[in-house]
mmCIF file of C-alpha atoms and ligand atoms in Angstrom:
data_model
loop_
_atom_site.group_PDB
_atom_site.id
_atom_site.type_symbol
_atom_site.label_atom_id
_atom_site.label_comp_id
_atom_site.label_asym_id
_atom_site.label_seq_id
_atom_site.Cartn_x
_atom_site.Cartn_y
_atom_site.Cartn_z
ATOM 1 C CA MET A 1 14.654 -21.204 9.101
ATOM 2 C CA THR A 2 10.953 -20.897 8.644
ATOM 3 C CA THR A 3 8.395 -23.205 10.195
ATOM 4 C CA VAL A 4 5.698 -22.589 7.580
ATOM 5 C CA ALA A 5 5.563 -24.905 4.540
ATOM 6 C CA ASP A 6 6.495 -23.427 1.174
ATOM 7 C CA PRO A 7 3.459 -22.797 -1.029
ATOM 8 C CA ALA A 8 2.881 -24.927 -4.116
ATOM 9 C CA GLY A 9 0.338 -24.955 -6.939
ATOM 10 C CA LEU A 10 -1.782 -22.128 -8.325
ATOM 11 C CA VAL A 11 -3.816 -19.606 -6.351
ATOM 12 C CA LEU A 12 -6.426 -17.331 -7.905
ATOM 13 C CA SER A 13 -6.656 -14.156 -5.845
ATOM 14 C CA VAL A 14 -9.178 -11.333 -5.657
ATOM 15 C CA GLU A 15 -8.667 -7.817 -4.240
ATOM 16 C CA SER A 16 -11.434 -5.184 -4.062
ATOM 17 C CA SER A 17 -10.960 -3.477 -0.685
ATOM 18 C CA CYS A 18 -10.685 0.084 -1.945
ATOM 19 C CA ASP A 19 -10.647 1.508 -5.473
ATOM 20 C CA GLU A 20 -8.757 -1.102 -7.510
ATOM 21 C CA THR A 21 -10.345 -4.294 -8.802
ATOM 22 C CA GLY A 22 -7.452 -6.769 -8.900
ATOM 23 C CA ILE A 23 -7.338 -10.453 -9.833
ATOM 24 C CA ALA A 24 -4.171 -12.540 -10.195
ATOM 25 C CA VAL A 25 -2.939 -16.078 -10.695
ATOM 26 C CA ILE A 26 0.092 -16.851 -8.505
ATOM 27 C CA GLU A 27 2.255 -19.952 -8.760
ATOM 28 C CA ALA A 28 4.048 -21.451 -5.746
ATOM 29 C CA GLY A 29 3.217 -18.364 -3.686
ATOM 30 C CA ARG A 30 5.667 -16.148 -5.535
ATOM 31 C CA THR A 31 5.583 -16.252 -9.308
ATOM 32 C CA ILE A 32 3.132 -13.888 -11.002
ATOM 33 C CA ARG A 33 1.410 -15.808 -13.790
ATOM 34 C CA SER A 34 -0.994 -12.906 -14.286
ATOM 35 C CA ASN A 35 -1.985 -9.763 -12.406
ATOM 36 C CA VAL A 36 -4.797 -7.610 -13.797
ATOM 37 C CA VAL A 37 -5.871 -4.365 -12.104
ATOM 38 C CA ALA A 38 -8.773 -2.124 -13.111
ATOM 39 C CA SER A 39 -8.034 1.192 -11.418
ATOM 40 C CA GLN A 40 -10.775 3.660 -10.515
ATOM 41 C CA THR A 41 -8.379 6.573 -10.004
ATOM 42 C CA ALA A 42 -9.722 8.480 -13.010
ATOM 43 C CA LEU A 43 -13.286 7.841 -11.857
ATOM 44 C CA HIS A 44 -12.636 9.381 -8.428
ATOM 45 C CA ALA A 45 -10.450 12.246 -9.673
ATOM 46 C CA ALA A 46 -13.458 14.484 -10.361
ATOM 47 C CA SER A 47 -14.609 14.267 -6.715
ATOM 48 C CA GLY A 48 -10.997 14.551 -5.420
ATOM 49 C CA GLY A 49 -11.398 11.384 -3.358
ATOM 50 C CA ILE A 50 -13.071 7.982 -3.201
ATOM 51 C CA VAL A 51 -16.872 7.873 -3.015
ATOM 52 C CA PRO A 52 -17.620 4.417 -1.465
ATOM 53 C CA GLU A 53 -20.902 3.865 -3.333
ATOM 54 C CA VAL A 54 -19.264 4.721 -6.671
ATOM 55 C CA ALA A 55 -16.314 2.429 -5.844
ATOM 56 C CA ALA A 56 -18.560 -0.566 -5.066
ATOM 57 C CA ARG A 57 -20.498 -0.140 -8.306
ATOM 58 C CA ALA A 58 -17.284 0.089 -10.341
ATOM 59 C CA HIS A 59 -16.038 -3.185 -8.750
ATOM 60 C CA LEU A 60 -19.279 -4.848 -9.844
ATOM 61 C CA ARG A 61 -18.871 -3.488 -13.364
ATOM 62 C CA TRP A 62 -15.247 -4.633 -13.770
ATOM 63 C CA ILE A 63 -14.794 -7.805 -11.743
ATOM 64 C CA VAL A 64 -15.881 -10.282 -14.459
ATOM 65 C CA PRO A 65 -13.770 -8.733 -17.264
ATOM 66 C CA VAL A 66 -10.805 -8.562 -14.856
ATOM 67 C CA LEU A 67 -11.203 -12.276 -14.036
ATOM 68 C CA ASP A 68 -11.429 -13.187 -17.737
ATOM 69 C CA GLN A 69 -8.258 -11.236 -18.500
ATOM 70 C CA ALA A 70 -6.352 -12.679 -15.512
ATOM 71 C CA LEU A 71 -7.205 -16.248 -16.561
ATOM 72 C CA ALA A 72 -6.382 -15.546 -20.217
ATOM 73 C CA ASP A 73 -3.004 -13.975 -19.316
ATOM 74 C CA ALA A 74 -2.150 -16.971 -17.116
ATOM 75 C CA GLY A 75 -3.350 -19.471 -19.730
ATOM 76 C CA ALA A 76 -5.418 -21.119 -16.997
ATOM 77 C CA SER A 77 -9.044 -21.822 -16.142
ATOM 78 C CA VAL A 78 -10.638 -21.694 -12.688
ATOM 79 C CA ASP A 79 -10.549 -25.500 -12.675
ATOM 80 C CA ASP A 80 -6.723 -25.415 -12.899
ATOM 81 C CA VAL A 81 -6.277 -23.453 -9.678
ATOM 82 C CA ASP A 82 -5.792 -25.057 -6.258
ATOM 83 C CA ALA A 83 -7.444 -22.360 -4.153
ATOM 84 C CA VAL A 84 -9.233 -19.023 -4.303
ATOM 85 C CA ALA A 85 -7.863 -16.281 -2.015
ATOM 86 C CA VAL A 86 -9.709 -13.057 -1.279
ATOM 87 C CA THR A 87 -9.298 -9.877 0.756
ATOM 88 C CA TYR A 88 -11.915 -9.754 3.528
ATOM 89 C CA GLY A 89 -10.622 -6.632 5.337
ATOM 90 C CA PRO A 90 -9.692 -3.971 6.172
ATOM 91 C CA GLY A 91 -11.322 -1.680 3.618
ATOM 92 C CA LEU A 92 -14.603 -0.187 2.463
ATOM 93 C CA ALA A 93 -17.493 -2.513 3.352
ATOM 94 C CA GLY A 94 -19.304 -2.189 0.017
ATOM 95 C CA SER A 95 -16.100 -2.701 -1.986
ATOM 96 C CA LEU A 96 -14.967 -5.678 0.105
ATOM 97 C CA LEU A 97 -18.354 -7.372 -0.281
ATOM 98 C CA VAL A 98 -18.159 -7.360 -4.075
ATOM 99 C CA GLY A 99 -14.827 -9.238 -4.211
ATOM 100 C CA LEU A 100 -15.705 -11.476 -1.277
ATOM 101 C CA ASN A 101 -19.026 -12.645 -2.706
ATOM 102 C CA PHE A 102 -17.432 -13.104 -6.114
ATOM 103 C CA ALA A 103 -14.602 -15.238 -4.684
ATOM 104 C CA LYS A 104 -17.004 -17.263 -2.529
ATOM 105 C CA THR A 105 -19.153 -17.984 -5.574
ATOM 106 C CA LEU A 106 -16.127 -19.082 -7.636
ATOM 107 C CA ALA A 107 -14.898 -21.324 -4.816
ATOM 108 C CA TRP A 108 -18.334 -22.871 -4.336
ATOM 109 C CA VAL A 109 -19.164 -23.406 -8.012
ATOM 110 C CA HIS A 110 -15.717 -24.866 -8.834
ATOM 111 C CA ASP A 111 -15.359 -26.697 -5.515
ATOM 112 C CA LYS A 112 -12.092 -24.964 -4.538
ATOM 113 C CA PRO A 113 -10.811 -24.133 -1.050
ATOM 114 C CA LEU A 114 -11.416 -20.495 -0.023
ATOM 115 C CA ILE A 115 -8.699 -18.520 1.781
ATOM 116 C CA GLY A 116 -9.422 -15.195 3.542
ATOM 117 C CA VAL A 117 -6.579 -12.674 3.375
ATOM 118 C CA ASN A 118 -5.941 -9.515 5.379
ATOM 119 C CA HIS A 119 -5.264 -6.672 2.913
ATOM 120 C CA LEU A 120 -2.349 -5.401 5.036
ATOM 121 C CA GLU A 121 -0.774 -8.845 5.023
ATOM 122 C CA GLY A 122 -1.087 -8.657 1.226
ATOM 123 C CA HIS A 123 0.960 -5.434 1.136
ATOM 124 C CA LEU A 124 3.670 -7.212 3.186
ATOM 125 C CA TYR A 125 3.673 -10.288 0.969
ATOM 126 C CA ALA A 126 4.147 -8.199 -2.182
ATOM 127 C CA ALA A 127 7.812 -8.361 -1.103
ATOM 128 C CA TRP A 128 7.881 -12.096 -1.937
ATOM 129 C CA LEU A 129 6.446 -11.720 -5.433
ATOM 130 C CA ARG A 130 8.615 -12.160 -8.496
ATOM 131 C CA ASP A 131 8.087 -12.028 -12.218
ATOM 132 C CA PRO A 132 8.428 -15.264 -14.199
ATOM 133 C CA GLY A 133 12.033 -16.001 -15.138
ATOM 134 C CA THR A 134 13.535 -14.295 -12.066
ATOM 135 C CA ASP A 135 16.075 -16.283 -10.032
ATOM 136 C CA ARG A 136 14.589 -18.194 -7.174
ATOM 137 C CA ASP A 137 16.370 -16.625 -4.205
ATOM 138 C CA GLU A 138 17.050 -13.242 -5.663
ATOM 139 C CA SER A 139 15.825 -10.544 -3.280
ATOM 140 C CA GLU A 140 13.939 -12.893 -0.922
ATOM 141 C CA PRO A 141 13.210 -11.181 2.416
ATOM 142 C CA VAL A 142 15.156 -12.742 5.316
ATOM 143 C CA PHE A 143 13.754 -13.178 8.860
ATOM 144 C CA PRO A 144 13.712 -11.524 11.278
ATOM 145 C CA LEU A 145 12.641 -8.454 9.353
ATOM 146 C CA VAL A 146 11.049 -5.082 9.857
ATOM 147 C CA ALA A 147 8.422 -3.873 7.365
ATOM 148 C CA LEU A 148 7.061 -0.378 6.798
ATOM 149 C CA ILE A 149 3.700 -0.298 5.035
ATOM 150 C CA VAL A 150 2.582 3.166 3.898
ATOM 151 C CA SER A 151 -0.577 3.579 1.866
ATOM 152 C CA GLY A 152 -3.552 5.870 1.455
ATOM 153 C CA GLY A 153 -5.383 4.096 4.271
ATOM 154 C CA HIS A 154 -2.604 2.734 6.490
ATOM 155 C CA THR A 155 0.795 3.522 7.954
ATOM 156 C CA PHE A 156 2.436 0.961 10.201
ATOM 157 C CA LEU A 157 5.709 -0.676 11.210
ATOM 158 C CA VAL A 158 5.693 -4.376 11.924
ATOM 159 C CA ALA A 159 8.318 -6.965 12.924
ATOM 160 C CA MET A 160 8.170 -10.473 11.464
ATOM 161 C CA SER A 161 10.148 -13.340 13.008
ATOM 162 C CA ASP A 162 8.681 -15.882 10.554
ATOM 163 C CA HIS A 163 5.980 -16.204 7.898
ATOM 164 C CA LEU A 164 2.499 -15.063 9.016
ATOM 165 C CA THR A 165 3.869 -13.913 12.389
ATOM 166 C CA TYR A 166 3.547 -10.202 13.086
ATOM 167 C CA ARG A 167 4.362 -7.908 15.980
ATOM 168 C CA LEU A 168 2.999 -4.401 15.566
ATOM 169 C CA LEU A 169 5.702 -1.871 16.461
ATOM 170 C CA GLY A 170 3.782 1.289 15.647
ATOM 171 C CA GLN A 171 1.102 2.846 13.498
ATOM 172 C CA THR A 172 -0.361 6.216 12.656
ATOM 173 C CA VAL A 173 -2.406 7.811 15.405
ATOM 174 C CA ASP A 174 -4.283 9.992 12.896
ATOM 175 C CA ASP A 175 -3.847 10.291 9.101
ATOM 176 C CA ALA A 176 -2.121 7.702 6.931
ATOM 177 C CA ALA A 177 0.969 9.004 5.113
ATOM 178 C CA GLY A 178 -0.730 8.724 1.702
ATOM 179 C CA GLU A 179 -3.792 10.553 3.027
ATOM 180 C CA ALA A 180 -1.523 13.427 4.115
ATOM 181 C CA PHE A 181 0.032 13.520 0.623
ATOM 182 C CA ASP A 182 -3.454 13.585 -0.914
ATOM 183 C CA LYS A 183 -4.716 16.372 1.379
ATOM 184 C CA VAL A 184 -1.658 18.586 0.895
ATOM 185 C CA GLY A 185 -1.860 17.920 -2.850
ATOM 186 C CA ARG A 186 -5.389 19.367 -2.778
ATOM 187 C CA LEU A 187 -4.221 22.433 -0.816
ATOM 188 C CA LEU A 188 -1.573 23.042 -3.486
ATOM 189 C CA GLY A 189 -4.127 22.586 -6.280
ATOM 190 C CA LEU A 190 -2.330 19.503 -7.646
ATOM 191 C CA PRO A 191 -4.272 16.730 -9.400
ATOM 192 C CA TYR A 192 -5.652 13.732 -7.482
ATOM 193 C CA PRO A 193 -4.096 11.567 -6.135
ATOM 194 C CA GLY A 194 -1.718 13.979 -4.425
ATOM 195 C CA GLY A 195 1.117 11.499 -3.744
ATOM 196 C CA PRO A 196 2.510 11.128 -7.257
ATOM 197 C CA ALA A 197 1.735 14.805 -8.008
ATOM 198 C CA ILE A 198 3.657 16.056 -4.930
ATOM 199 C CA SER A 199 6.529 13.723 -5.706
ATOM 200 C CA ARG A 200 6.746 15.072 -9.294
ATOM 201 C CA ALA A 201 6.448 18.687 -8.133
ATOM 202 C CA ALA A 202 9.160 18.161 -5.468
ATOM 203 C CA GLU A 203 11.604 16.881 -8.092
ATOM 204 C CA ALA A 204 11.500 20.293 -9.770
ATOM 205 C CA ALA A 205 12.370 22.155 -6.543
ATOM 206 C CA THR A 206 15.600 24.140 -6.750
ATOM 207 C CA ASP A 207 15.082 25.824 -3.401
ATOM 208 C CA HIS A 208 15.283 23.392 -0.465
ATOM 209 C CA ASP A 209 14.555 25.869 2.325
ATOM 210 C CA ALA A 210 10.930 25.050 3.212
ATOM 211 C CA ALA A 211 11.022 23.493 6.669
ATOM 212 C CA PHE A 212 7.984 21.609 7.983
ATOM 213 C CA PRO A 213 7.669 20.089 11.474
ATOM 214 C CA ARG A 214 8.353 16.424 12.252
ATOM 215 C CA ALA A 215 6.190 14.568 14.782
ATOM 216 C CA TRP A 216 8.692 12.258 16.510
ATOM 217 C CA LEU A 217 6.279 11.226 19.353
ATOM 218 C CA GLY A 218 9.182 10.567 21.720
ATOM 219 C CA ASP A 219 10.819 7.225 21.152
ATOM 220 C CA SER A 220 7.599 5.481 20.122
ATOM 221 C CA TYR A 221 7.276 3.862 16.689
ATOM 222 C CA ASP A 222 3.887 5.519 16.156
ATOM 223 C CA PHE A 223 3.393 8.158 13.473
ATOM 224 C CA SER A 224 1.311 11.334 13.330
ATOM 225 C CA PHE A 225 0.737 13.464 10.234
ATOM 226 C CA SER A 226 -2.148 15.731 11.268
ATOM 227 C CA GLY A 227 0.151 18.394 12.780
ATOM 228 C CA LEU A 228 2.208 18.415 9.606
ATOM 229 C CA LYS A 229 -0.953 18.792 7.538
ATOM 230 C CA THR A 230 -2.048 21.795 9.670
ATOM 231 C CA ALA A 231 1.418 23.357 9.360
ATOM 232 C CA ALA A 232 1.320 22.802 5.599
ATOM 233 C CA ARG A 233 -2.113 24.440 5.374
ATOM 234 C CA ARG A 234 -0.846 27.479 7.313
ATOM 235 C CA THR A 235 2.319 27.831 5.212
ATOM 236 C CA ILE A 236 0.389 27.418 1.950
ATOM 237 C CA ASP A 237 -2.237 29.954 3.084
ATOM 238 C CA GLU A 238 0.525 32.450 3.947
ATOM 239 C CA ALA A 239 2.173 31.913 0.567
ATOM 240 C CA ARG A 240 -1.160 32.367 -1.218
ATOM 241 C CA ALA A 241 -1.980 35.535 0.776
ATOM 242 C CA GLU A 242 1.486 36.908 -0.090
ATOM 243 C CA ALA A 243 0.850 36.184 -3.754
ATOM 244 C CA GLY A 244 -2.530 37.976 -3.553
ATOM 245 C CA LEU A 245 -4.490 34.725 -3.986
ATOM 246 C CA PRO A 246 -7.503 33.577 -1.913
ATOM 247 C CA THR A 247 -6.592 31.137 0.883
ATOM 248 C CA GLY A 248 -8.030 27.637 1.475
ATOM 249 C CA SER A 249 -8.042 24.604 -0.771
ATOM 250 C CA ALA A 250 -6.772 25.212 -4.304
ATOM 251 C CA ALA A 251 -8.382 21.974 -5.546
ATOM 252 C CA GLY A 252 -9.880 22.344 -9.000
ATOM 253 C CA LEU A 253 -8.471 25.852 -9.529
ATOM 254 C CA GLU A 254 -7.042 26.860 -12.885
ATOM 255 C CA PRO A 255 -3.203 26.949 -12.965
ATOM 256 C CA ASP A 256 -3.162 30.776 -12.917
ATOM 257 C CA ALA A 257 -5.126 30.768 -9.638
ATOM 258 C CA ARG A 258 -2.492 28.491 -8.071
ATOM 259 C CA LEU A 259 0.831 29.472 -6.544
ATOM 260 C CA PRO A 260 3.701 29.878 -9.023
ATOM 261 C CA GLU A 261 5.232 26.511 -10.032
ATOM 262 C CA ASP A 262 8.551 27.137 -8.248
ATOM 263 C CA ARG A 263 6.737 27.950 -4.991
ATOM 264 C CA ILE A 264 4.575 24.783 -5.312
ATOM 265 C CA ALA A 265 7.734 22.756 -5.964
ATOM 266 C CA GLU A 266 9.469 24.172 -2.900
ATOM 267 C CA LEU A 267 6.488 23.525 -0.591
ATOM 268 C CA ALA A 268 5.941 20.029 -2.033
ATOM 269 C CA TRP A 269 9.626 19.291 -1.400
ATOM 270 C CA GLY A 270 9.453 20.546 2.205
ATOM 271 C CA PHE A 271 6.341 18.524 2.998
ATOM 272 C CA GLN A 272 7.723 15.349 1.402
ATOM 273 C CA ASP A 273 11.059 15.800 3.184
ATOM 274 C CA SER A 274 9.271 15.871 6.554
ATOM 275 C CA VAL A 275 7.204 12.722 5.858
ATOM 276 C CA VAL A 276 10.167 10.786 4.452
ATOM 277 C CA ASP A 277 12.465 11.852 7.283
ATOM 278 C CA VAL A 278 10.137 10.450 9.977
ATOM 279 C CA LEU A 279 9.302 7.248 8.059
ATOM 280 C CA VAL A 280 12.959 6.444 7.329
ATOM 281 C CA SER A 281 14.293 7.326 10.798
ATOM 282 C CA LYS A 282 11.728 5.189 12.640
ATOM 283 C CA THR A 283 12.141 2.237 10.282
ATOM 284 C CA ILE A 284 15.939 2.249 10.583
ATOM 285 C CA ARG A 285 15.782 2.551 14.376
ATOM 286 C CA ALA A 286 13.279 -0.338 14.518
ATOM 287 C CA ALA A 287 15.555 -2.476 12.324
ATOM 288 C CA GLU A 288 18.514 -1.797 14.606
ATOM 289 C CA GLU A 289 16.602 -2.326 17.853
ATOM 290 C CA THR A 290 14.943 -5.585 16.769
ATOM 291 C CA GLY A 291 18.086 -7.048 15.165
ATOM 292 C CA ALA A 292 16.410 -7.288 11.743
ATOM 293 C CA ARG A 293 18.269 -9.014 8.896
ATOM 294 C CA SER A 294 16.253 -7.315 6.158
ATOM 295 C CA ILE A 295 13.828 -4.432 5.656
ATOM 296 C CA VAL A 296 10.632 -4.503 3.583
ATOM 297 C CA LEU A 297 8.846 -1.418 2.249
ATOM 298 C CA GLY A 298 5.345 -1.574 0.758
ATOM 299 C CA GLY A 299 2.020 0.202 0.149
ATOM 300 C CA GLY A 300 1.193 2.891 -2.408
ATOM 301 C CA VAL A 301 3.495 5.540 -0.869
ATOM 302 C CA ALA A 302 6.437 3.151 -1.433
ATOM 303 C CA ALA A 303 6.177 4.274 -5.069
ATOM 304 C CA ASN A 304 7.752 7.524 -3.811
ATOM 305 C CA GLY A 305 11.262 7.765 -5.260
ATOM 306 C CA THR A 306 12.679 9.888 -2.428
ATOM 307 C CA LEU A 307 11.403 7.473 0.233
ATOM 308 C CA ARG A 308 12.807 4.469 -1.650
ATOM 309 C CA ALA A 309 16.186 6.120 -2.236
ATOM 310 C CA ARG A 310 16.645 7.405 1.292
ATOM 311 C CA LEU A 311 15.613 4.136 2.955
ATOM 312 C CA ALA A 312 17.847 2.192 0.541
ATOM 313 C CA GLY A 313 20.821 4.412 1.418
ATOM 314 C CA GLU A 314 20.355 4.022 5.169
ATOM 315 C CA ALA A 315 19.680 0.280 4.965
ATOM 316 C CA GLU A 316 22.834 -0.184 2.913
ATOM 317 C CA ALA A 317 24.848 1.728 5.512
ATOM 318 C CA LEU A 318 23.636 -0.870 8.052
ATOM 319 C CA GLY A 319 24.432 -3.724 5.654
ATOM 320 C CA LEU A 320 20.747 -4.705 5.451
ATOM 321 C CA PRO A 321 18.992 -5.628 2.210
ATOM 322 C CA LEU A 322 15.911 -3.498 1.448
ATOM 323 C CA ILE A 323 13.143 -5.233 -0.477
ATOM 324 C CA VAL A 324 10.730 -2.887 -2.264
ATOM 325 C CA PRO A 325 8.331 -4.355 -4.811
ATOM 326 C CA ARG A 326 8.117 -2.561 -8.137
ATOM 327 C CA PRO A 327 5.575 0.315 -7.957
ATOM 328 C CA ALA A 328 2.690 -1.626 -9.579
ATOM 329 C CA LEU A 329 3.007 -4.239 -6.814
ATOM 330 C CA CYS A 330 3.151 -1.573 -4.062
ATOM 331 C CA THR A 331 -0.258 -0.141 -4.935
ATOM 332 C CA ASP A 332 -3.337 -2.351 -4.451
ATOM 333 C CA ASN A 333 -3.336 -5.455 -6.671
ATOM 334 C CA GLY A 334 -4.487 -9.071 -6.685
ATOM 335 C CA ALA A 335 -0.991 -10.600 -6.837
ATOM 336 C CA MET A 336 -0.095 -9.527 -3.302
ATOM 337 C CA ILE A 337 -3.272 -11.167 -2.004
ATOM 338 C CA GLY A 338 -2.267 -14.345 -3.869
ATOM 339 C CA ALA A 339 1.209 -14.325 -2.290
ATOM 340 C CA ALA A 340 -0.249 -14.049 1.234
ATOM 341 C CA GLY A 341 -3.153 -16.413 0.446
ATOM 342 C CA ALA A 342 -0.806 -19.109 -0.900
ATOM 343 C CA ARG A 343 1.196 -18.925 2.333
ATOM 344 C CA ARG A 344 -1.987 -19.348 4.417
ATOM 345 C CA PHE A 345 -3.137 -22.174 2.117
ATOM 346 C CA ALA A 346 0.218 -23.945 2.615
ATOM 347 C CA ALA A 347 -0.183 -23.486 6.380
ATOM 348 C CA GLY A 348 -3.469 -25.433 6.165
ATOM 349 C CA GLU A 349 -5.889 -22.555 6.596
ATOM 350 C CA ARG A 350 -9.328 -22.751 5.012
ATOM 351 C CA ALA A 351 -12.242 -20.318 5.228
ATOM 352 C CA ASP A 352 -15.860 -21.302 4.729
ATOM 353 C CA LEU A 353 -18.752 -19.540 3.053
ATOM 354 C CA SER A 354 -19.607 -17.719 6.281
ATOM 355 C CA LEU A 355 -16.464 -15.571 5.822
ATOM 356 C CA ASP A 356 -17.675 -11.982 6.188
ATOM 357 C CA ALA A 357 -16.207 -8.590 5.297
ATOM 358 C CA ARG A 358 -14.283 -6.996 8.197
ATOM 359 C CA PRO A 359 -13.843 -3.283 7.373
ATOM 360 C CA SER A 360 -11.640 -2.695 10.461
ATOM 361 C CA LEU A 361 -9.717 -5.983 10.492
ATOM 362 C CA PRO A 362 -6.388 -5.417 12.315
ATOM 363 C CA LEU A 363 -3.146 -7.091 11.195
ATOM 364 C CA ALA A 364 -1.556 -7.624 14.555
ATOM 365 C CA ARG A 365 -1.503 -6.455 18.092
ATOM 366 C CA ARG A 366 1.440 -4.974 19.976
HETATM 367 O O1 LIG B 1 -1.753 1.211 -1.420
HETATM 368 P P1 LIG B 1 -2.589 2.172 -2.160
HETATM 369 O O2 LIG B 1 -2.695 2.012 -3.666
HETATM 370 O O3 LIG B 1 -4.049 2.195 -1.652
HETATM 371 C C1 LIG B 1 -4.384 2.025 -0.310
HETATM 372 O O4 LIG B 1 -4.477 0.849 0.148
HETATM 373 O O5 LIG B 1 -4.540 3.070 0.337
HETATM 374 O O6 LIG B 1 -2.023 3.627 -1.834
HETATM 375 C C2 LIG B 1 -2.518 4.809 -2.405
HETATM 376 C C3 LIG B 1 -1.780 6.012 -1.805
HETATM 377 C C4 LIG B 1 -2.410 7.340 -2.188
HETATM 378 O O7 LIG B 1 -2.570 8.122 -1.018
HETATM 379 C C5 LIG B 1 -1.358 7.974 -3.107
HETATM 380 O O8 LIG B 1 -1.330 9.383 -3.057
HETATM 381 C C6 LIG B 1 -0.079 7.389 -2.552
HETATM 382 O O9 LIG B 1 -0.416 6.037 -2.246
HETATM 383 N N1 LIG B 1 1.032 7.422 -3.532
HETATM 384 C C7 LIG B 1 2.158 8.137 -3.357
HETATM 385 C C8 LIG B 1 2.925 7.984 -4.538
HETATM 386 N N2 LIG B 1 2.239 7.140 -5.387
HETATM 387 C C9 LIG B 1 1.077 6.804 -4.741
HETATM 388 N N3 LIG B 1 2.552 8.906 -2.323
HETATM 389 C C10 LIG B 1 3.747 9.532 -2.444
HETATM 390 N N4 LIG B 1 4.539 9.440 -3.541
HETATM 391 C C11 LIG B 1 4.177 8.686 -4.598
HETATM 392 N N5 LIG B 1 4.972 8.609 -5.664
HETATM 393 ZN ZN1 LIG B 2 -3.714 -1.055 0.079
#
């Protein structure tokens, strides 16, 4: 039984914390009436990573067209919505400010309540989203639950006993899992972002011998990926030296200056196997130790097929349902902010126009 009221009405939600401009209209906290995302991935591919100044300018360029499309898709106007929800942290300050000021202006001009949402809470609440026409209780997360959120900026395990109630079990002490994928992707000369590229390369691996270290960190629920990244760099350098290629990053190199495809596939597989092994083992142990009744997986790295499949297999062996949003809801989007914002709105929360961007906003304490 939950103690937080069920959301009702329509929420317009705005996400701009990193490199996606997302605006959505969410009904009753769960149903996606519209969800429009303008991705900057192609824009940042040339530099091999996000340039904050470029990201903020792109948000400014796209936020109005994204709003127009989100309202058109939902068949609604701003006057029809009951509240405006917006990400206010964590994220890039310049990017956050664009969405935040935009949402504040909409709320003020149309006299709508403003709800501030933590981006990480948004990733968790993606698990409650459903497409129109889906059965009401199909795949609803059940409390208490354990959630693993793995993205380009964050990696953490959290326990939830009820809505909006979080206990941090562990988090990365250095790189986020997605960041490690992106860095190793660069070392292998794969296109940006490295996550999907490594995952595709690993699928082609026929040789499953590459062994990379796992950072277990004792019995803590924390994660560390910097040692793995260093090991990957060393192994890749050795392979490149063996193949008579220069060592160091292979980013931007022509295919014939990269390792042979089968070698890339094998190394991508070994790296991915190490990351997935640690993520799955810690999540399953946390679910068992906290007596969870369901498991939630979210964040951009949850688009990884191997991670999804392995966690699903182990959760099923424990008799626990695993809720993983479809990939477009795992990466940054406005709908997830609407799902969390609607829950906060139903709980009576309201922000005022002094709401400020919090680049390092935490989700929860231990
Ligand atoms: O959640 P997200 O869109 O943005 C952040 O809030 O960070 O996550 C982006 C991250 C990137 O690091 C990207 O490489 C990773 O998610 N990613 C993947 C896959 N698809 C995206 N990592 C591994 N396998 C994938 N299939
Ligand atoms: Zn995110």
